[in-house]
mmCIF file of C-alpha atoms and ligand atoms in Angstrom:
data_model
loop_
_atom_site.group_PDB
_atom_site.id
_atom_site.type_symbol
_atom_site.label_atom_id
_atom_site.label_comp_id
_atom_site.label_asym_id
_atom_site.label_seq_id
_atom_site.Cartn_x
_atom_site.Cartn_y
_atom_site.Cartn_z
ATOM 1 C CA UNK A 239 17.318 -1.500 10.724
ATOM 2 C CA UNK A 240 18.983 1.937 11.620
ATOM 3 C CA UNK A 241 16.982 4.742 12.433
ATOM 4 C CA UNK A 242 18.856 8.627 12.611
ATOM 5 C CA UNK A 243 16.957 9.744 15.220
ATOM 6 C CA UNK A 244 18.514 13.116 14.812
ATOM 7 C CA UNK A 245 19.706 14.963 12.359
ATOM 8 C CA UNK A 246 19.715 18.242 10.580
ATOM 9 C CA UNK A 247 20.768 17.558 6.813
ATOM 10 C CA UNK A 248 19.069 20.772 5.670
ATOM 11 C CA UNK A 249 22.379 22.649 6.956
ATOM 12 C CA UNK A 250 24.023 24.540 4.607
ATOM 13 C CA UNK A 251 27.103 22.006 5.018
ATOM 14 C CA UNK A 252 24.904 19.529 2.499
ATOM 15 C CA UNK A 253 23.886 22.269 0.184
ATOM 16 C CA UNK A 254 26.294 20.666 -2.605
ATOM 17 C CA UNK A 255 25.160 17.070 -2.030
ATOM 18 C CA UNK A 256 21.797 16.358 -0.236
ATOM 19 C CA UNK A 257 19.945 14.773 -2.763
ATOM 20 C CA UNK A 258 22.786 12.302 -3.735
ATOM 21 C CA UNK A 259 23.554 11.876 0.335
ATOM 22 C CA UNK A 260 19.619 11.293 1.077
ATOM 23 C CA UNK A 261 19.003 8.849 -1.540
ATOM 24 C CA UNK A 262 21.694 6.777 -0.626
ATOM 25 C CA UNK A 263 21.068 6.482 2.870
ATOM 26 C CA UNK A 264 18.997 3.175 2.529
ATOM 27 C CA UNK A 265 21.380 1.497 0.757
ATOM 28 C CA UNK A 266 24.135 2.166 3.485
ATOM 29 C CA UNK A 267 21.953 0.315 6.229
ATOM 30 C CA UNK A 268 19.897 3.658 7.468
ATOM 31 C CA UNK A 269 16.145 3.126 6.857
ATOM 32 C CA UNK A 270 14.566 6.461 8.221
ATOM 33 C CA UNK A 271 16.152 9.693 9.236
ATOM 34 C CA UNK A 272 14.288 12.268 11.660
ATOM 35 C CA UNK A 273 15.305 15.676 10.925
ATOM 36 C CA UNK A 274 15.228 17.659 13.169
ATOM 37 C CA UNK A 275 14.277 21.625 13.266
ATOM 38 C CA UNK A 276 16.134 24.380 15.249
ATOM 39 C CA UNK A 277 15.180 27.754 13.599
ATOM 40 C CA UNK A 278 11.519 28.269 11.879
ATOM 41 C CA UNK A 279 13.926 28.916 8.999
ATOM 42 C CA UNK A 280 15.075 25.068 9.528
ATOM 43 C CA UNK A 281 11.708 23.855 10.171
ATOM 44 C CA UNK A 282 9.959 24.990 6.829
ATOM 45 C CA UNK A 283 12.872 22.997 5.275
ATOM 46 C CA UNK A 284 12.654 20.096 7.557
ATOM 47 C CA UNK A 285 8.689 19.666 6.106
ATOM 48 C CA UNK A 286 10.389 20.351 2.410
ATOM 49 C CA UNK A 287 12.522 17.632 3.011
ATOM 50 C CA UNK A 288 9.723 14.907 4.727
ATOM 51 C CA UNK A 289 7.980 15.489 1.404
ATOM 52 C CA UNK A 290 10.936 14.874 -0.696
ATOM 53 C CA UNK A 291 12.197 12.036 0.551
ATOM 54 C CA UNK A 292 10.309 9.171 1.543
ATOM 55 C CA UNK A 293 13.100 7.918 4.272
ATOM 56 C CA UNK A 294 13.066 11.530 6.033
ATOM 57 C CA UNK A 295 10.844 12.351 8.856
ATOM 58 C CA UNK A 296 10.850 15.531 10.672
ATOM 59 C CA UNK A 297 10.209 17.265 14.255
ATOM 60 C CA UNK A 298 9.417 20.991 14.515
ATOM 61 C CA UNK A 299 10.431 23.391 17.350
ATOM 62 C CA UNK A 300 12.876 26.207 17.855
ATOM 63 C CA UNK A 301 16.462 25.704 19.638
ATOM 64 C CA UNK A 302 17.454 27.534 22.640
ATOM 65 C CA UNK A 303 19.939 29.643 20.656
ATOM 66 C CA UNK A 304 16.793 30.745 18.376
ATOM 67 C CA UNK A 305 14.601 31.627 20.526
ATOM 68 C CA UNK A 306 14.095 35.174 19.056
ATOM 69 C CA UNK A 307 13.233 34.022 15.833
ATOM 70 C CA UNK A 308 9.946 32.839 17.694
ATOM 71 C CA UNK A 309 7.450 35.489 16.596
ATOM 72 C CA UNK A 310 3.444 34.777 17.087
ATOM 73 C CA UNK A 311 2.913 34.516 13.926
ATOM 74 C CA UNK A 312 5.655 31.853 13.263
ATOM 75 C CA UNK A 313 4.162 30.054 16.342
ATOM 76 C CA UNK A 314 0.843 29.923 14.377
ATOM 77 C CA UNK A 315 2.772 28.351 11.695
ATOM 78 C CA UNK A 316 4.301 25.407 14.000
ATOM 79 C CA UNK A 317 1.012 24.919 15.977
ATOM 80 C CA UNK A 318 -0.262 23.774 12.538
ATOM 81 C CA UNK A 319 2.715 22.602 10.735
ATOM 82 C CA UNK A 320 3.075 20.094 13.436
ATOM 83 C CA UNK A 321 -0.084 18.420 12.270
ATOM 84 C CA UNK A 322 1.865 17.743 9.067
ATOM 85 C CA UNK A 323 2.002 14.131 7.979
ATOM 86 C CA UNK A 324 5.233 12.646 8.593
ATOM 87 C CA UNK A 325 6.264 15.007 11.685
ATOM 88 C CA UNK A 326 6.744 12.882 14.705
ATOM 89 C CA UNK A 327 7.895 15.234 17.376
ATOM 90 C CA UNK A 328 8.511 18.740 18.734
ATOM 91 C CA UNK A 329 12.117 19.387 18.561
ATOM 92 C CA UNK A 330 14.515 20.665 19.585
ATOM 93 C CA UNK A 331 13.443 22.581 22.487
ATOM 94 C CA UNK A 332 15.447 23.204 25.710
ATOM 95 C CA UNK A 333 18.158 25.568 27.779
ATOM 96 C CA UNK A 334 21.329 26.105 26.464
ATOM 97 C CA UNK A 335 23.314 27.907 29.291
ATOM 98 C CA UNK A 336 26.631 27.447 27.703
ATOM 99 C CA UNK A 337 26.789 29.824 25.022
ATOM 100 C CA UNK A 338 23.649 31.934 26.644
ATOM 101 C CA UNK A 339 22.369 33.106 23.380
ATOM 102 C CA UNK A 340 19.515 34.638 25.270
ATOM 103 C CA UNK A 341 18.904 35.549 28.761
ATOM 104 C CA UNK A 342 17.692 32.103 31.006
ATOM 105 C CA UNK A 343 14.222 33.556 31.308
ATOM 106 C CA UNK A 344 13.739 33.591 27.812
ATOM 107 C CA UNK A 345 14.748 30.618 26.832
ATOM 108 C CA UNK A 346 12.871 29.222 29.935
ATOM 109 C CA UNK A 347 9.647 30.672 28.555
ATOM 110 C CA UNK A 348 10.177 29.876 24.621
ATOM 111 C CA UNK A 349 10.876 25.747 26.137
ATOM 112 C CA UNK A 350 7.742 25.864 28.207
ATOM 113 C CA UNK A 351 5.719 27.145 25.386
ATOM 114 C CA UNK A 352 6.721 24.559 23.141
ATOM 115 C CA UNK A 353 6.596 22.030 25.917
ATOM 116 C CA UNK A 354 2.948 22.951 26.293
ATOM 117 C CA UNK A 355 2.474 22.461 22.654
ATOM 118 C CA UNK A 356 3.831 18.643 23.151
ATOM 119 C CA UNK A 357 1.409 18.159 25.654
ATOM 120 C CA UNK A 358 -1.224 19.681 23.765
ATOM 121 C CA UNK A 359 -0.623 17.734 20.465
ATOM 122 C CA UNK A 360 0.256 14.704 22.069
ATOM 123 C CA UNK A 361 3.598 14.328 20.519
ATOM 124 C CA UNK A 362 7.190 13.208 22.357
ATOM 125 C CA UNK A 363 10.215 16.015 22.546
ATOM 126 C CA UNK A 364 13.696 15.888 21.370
ATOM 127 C CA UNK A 365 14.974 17.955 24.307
ATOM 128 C CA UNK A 366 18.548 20.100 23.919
ATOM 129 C CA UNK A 367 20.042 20.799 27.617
ATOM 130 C CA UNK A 368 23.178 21.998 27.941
ATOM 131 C CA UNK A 369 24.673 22.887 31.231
ATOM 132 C CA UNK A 370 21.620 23.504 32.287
ATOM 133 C CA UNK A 371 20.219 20.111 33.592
ATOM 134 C CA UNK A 372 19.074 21.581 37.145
ATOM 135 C CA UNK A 373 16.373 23.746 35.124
ATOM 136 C CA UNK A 374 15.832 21.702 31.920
ATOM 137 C CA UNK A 375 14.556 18.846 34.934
ATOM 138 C CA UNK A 376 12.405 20.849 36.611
ATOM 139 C CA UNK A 377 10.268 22.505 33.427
ATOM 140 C CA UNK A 378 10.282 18.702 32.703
ATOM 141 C CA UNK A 379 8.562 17.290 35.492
ATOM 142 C CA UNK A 380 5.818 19.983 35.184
ATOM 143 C CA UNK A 381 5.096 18.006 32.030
ATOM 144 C CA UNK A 382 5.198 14.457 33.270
ATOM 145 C CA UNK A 383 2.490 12.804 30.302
ATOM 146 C CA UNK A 384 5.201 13.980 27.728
ATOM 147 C CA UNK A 385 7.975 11.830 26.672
ATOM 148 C CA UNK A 386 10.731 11.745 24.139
ATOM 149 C CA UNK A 387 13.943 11.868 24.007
ATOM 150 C CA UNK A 388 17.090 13.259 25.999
ATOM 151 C CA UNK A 389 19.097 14.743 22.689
ATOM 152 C CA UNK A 390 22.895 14.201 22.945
ATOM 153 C CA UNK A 391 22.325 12.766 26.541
ATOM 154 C CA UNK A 392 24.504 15.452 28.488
ATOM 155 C CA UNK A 393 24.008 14.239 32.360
ATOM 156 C CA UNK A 394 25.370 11.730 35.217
ATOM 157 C CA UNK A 395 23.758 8.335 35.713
ATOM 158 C CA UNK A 396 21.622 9.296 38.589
ATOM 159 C CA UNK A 397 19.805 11.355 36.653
ATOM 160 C CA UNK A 398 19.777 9.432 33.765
ATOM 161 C CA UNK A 399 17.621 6.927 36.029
ATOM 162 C CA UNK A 400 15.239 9.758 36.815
ATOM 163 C CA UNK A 401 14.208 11.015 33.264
ATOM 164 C CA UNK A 402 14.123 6.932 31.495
ATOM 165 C CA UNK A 403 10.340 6.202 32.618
ATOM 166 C CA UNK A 404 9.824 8.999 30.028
ATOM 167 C CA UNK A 405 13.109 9.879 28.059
ATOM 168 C CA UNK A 406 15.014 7.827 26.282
ATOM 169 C CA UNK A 407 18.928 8.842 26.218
ATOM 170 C CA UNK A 408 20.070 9.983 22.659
ATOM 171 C CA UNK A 409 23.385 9.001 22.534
ATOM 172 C CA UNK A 410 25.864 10.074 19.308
ATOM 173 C CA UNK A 411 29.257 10.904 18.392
ATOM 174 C CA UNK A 412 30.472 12.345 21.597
ATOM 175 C CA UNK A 413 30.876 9.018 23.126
ATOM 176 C CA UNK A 414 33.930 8.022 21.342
ATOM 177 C CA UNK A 415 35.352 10.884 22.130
ATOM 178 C CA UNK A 416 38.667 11.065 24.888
ATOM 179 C CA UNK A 417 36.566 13.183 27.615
ATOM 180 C CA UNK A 418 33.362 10.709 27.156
ATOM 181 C CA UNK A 419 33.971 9.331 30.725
ATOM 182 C CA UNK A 420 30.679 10.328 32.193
ATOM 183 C CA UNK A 421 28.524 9.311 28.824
ATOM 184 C CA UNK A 422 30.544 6.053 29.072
ATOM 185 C CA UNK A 423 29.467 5.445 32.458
ATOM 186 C CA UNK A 424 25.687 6.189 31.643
ATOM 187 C CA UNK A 425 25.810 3.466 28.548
ATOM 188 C CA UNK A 426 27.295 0.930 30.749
ATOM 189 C CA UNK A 427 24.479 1.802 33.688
ATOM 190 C CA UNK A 428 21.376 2.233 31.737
ATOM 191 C CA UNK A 429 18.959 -0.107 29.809
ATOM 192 C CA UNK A 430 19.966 -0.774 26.193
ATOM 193 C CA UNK A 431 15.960 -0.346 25.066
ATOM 194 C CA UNK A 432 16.400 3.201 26.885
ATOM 195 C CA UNK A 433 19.358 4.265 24.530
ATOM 196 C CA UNK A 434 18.832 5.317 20.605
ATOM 197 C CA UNK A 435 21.296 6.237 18.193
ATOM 198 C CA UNK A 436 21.761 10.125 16.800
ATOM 199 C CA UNK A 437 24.362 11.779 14.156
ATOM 200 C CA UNK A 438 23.074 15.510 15.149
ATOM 201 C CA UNK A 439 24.799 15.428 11.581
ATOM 202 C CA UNK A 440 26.242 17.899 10.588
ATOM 203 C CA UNK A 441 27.772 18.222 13.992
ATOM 204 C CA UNK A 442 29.300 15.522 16.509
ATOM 205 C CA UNK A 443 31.634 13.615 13.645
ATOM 206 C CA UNK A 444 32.876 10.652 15.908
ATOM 207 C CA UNK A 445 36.737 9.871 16.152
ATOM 208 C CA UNK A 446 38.493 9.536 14.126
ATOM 209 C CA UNK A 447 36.618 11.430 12.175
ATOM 210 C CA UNK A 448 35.852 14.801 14.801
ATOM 211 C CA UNK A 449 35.651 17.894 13.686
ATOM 212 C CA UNK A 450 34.939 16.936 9.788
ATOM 213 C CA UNK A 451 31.336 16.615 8.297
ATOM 214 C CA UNK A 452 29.491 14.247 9.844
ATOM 215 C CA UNK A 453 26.911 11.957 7.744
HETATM 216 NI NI1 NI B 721 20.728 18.875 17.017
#
């Protein structure tokens, strides 16, 4: 059995064929799909498309590049909606430092409030850090009862050892890519029960297939 344990098919890159894509996904060897939320915009479809589709479960939380669309009253929303039968986590929440959408200290806050949330709800993460794994580690170990999972696994081995007693290592397309070395290395180093399987569809098409659609 395959689980997607990330995806976002409610991008506009499946408007034309979602339904026909979902309901096919079984029969292609994938049993359950998590979609995954990175805008509130995103997340009210995510909990459209649970309900839709039996194989399609969802996590809620706002992406380090949205962090603005975070009003109060849209963090009322996800303090309920995460109570929603059929979402399984709070995602995806983290620092993005590479395209610096918003200033560090907002992003910083936004990741800690939704960290919080986790803890409160009792529900794992799907964490986004990218080139930011100095600071995305140390919000993380001021929440040491949550766990989840280490989206699109960006780091070195070392600290891949440090975050597995509570993260497992999301690892996707980007491995088959030419400039994979240091992924490589942490999939020959780590645990196989400590590594799960992601599309972050549409993104992260592997070769041959990089740059297209990915499904
Ligand atoms: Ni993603």
């Amino acid at each position: 059995m395959i689980i997607d344990t990330h995806a976002h098919y409610d991008d506009e890159a499946f408007d034309k064929d979602r339904e026909k894509l979902l309901d096919s996904m079984q029969n292609r060897g994938i049993e359950y799909i998590v979609n995954v939320g990175a805008s509130i915009a995103s997340c009210k479809t995510t909990v459209g498309l649970t309900r839709r589709f039996p194989n399609v479960y969802g996590a809620l939380g706002v992406h380090p590049d949205e962090v603005a669309s975070l009003t109060d009253e849209d963090f009322d929303w996800l303090k309920h909606a995460i109570y929603k039968p059929k979402i399984v986590a709070v995602g995806e929440i983290g620092l993005d430092y590479h395209w610096m959408t918003f200033p560090k200290e907002q992003q910083q806050e936004v990741f800690r409030k939704q960290m919080k949330l986790a803890q409160r709800v009792g529900k794992p993460v799907a964490i986004h850090s990218r080139e930011a794994m100095e600071d995305t580690l140390k919000i993380l170990k001021k929440f040491p009862d949550v766990k989840g999972i280490f989206h699109c696994y960006p780091g070195s081995v070392e600290t891949a050892k440090e975050v597995i007693d509570n993260y497992y290592l999301g690892i996707g397309g980007v491995l088959t890519f030419k400039n994979a070395k240091k992924l490589v290395e942490v999939v020959e180093n780590i645990p196989l029960d400590k590594l799960i399987i992601e599309t972050d569809c549409p993104y992260m098409a592997p070769t041959p297939y990089r740059g297209k659609r990915n499904e």
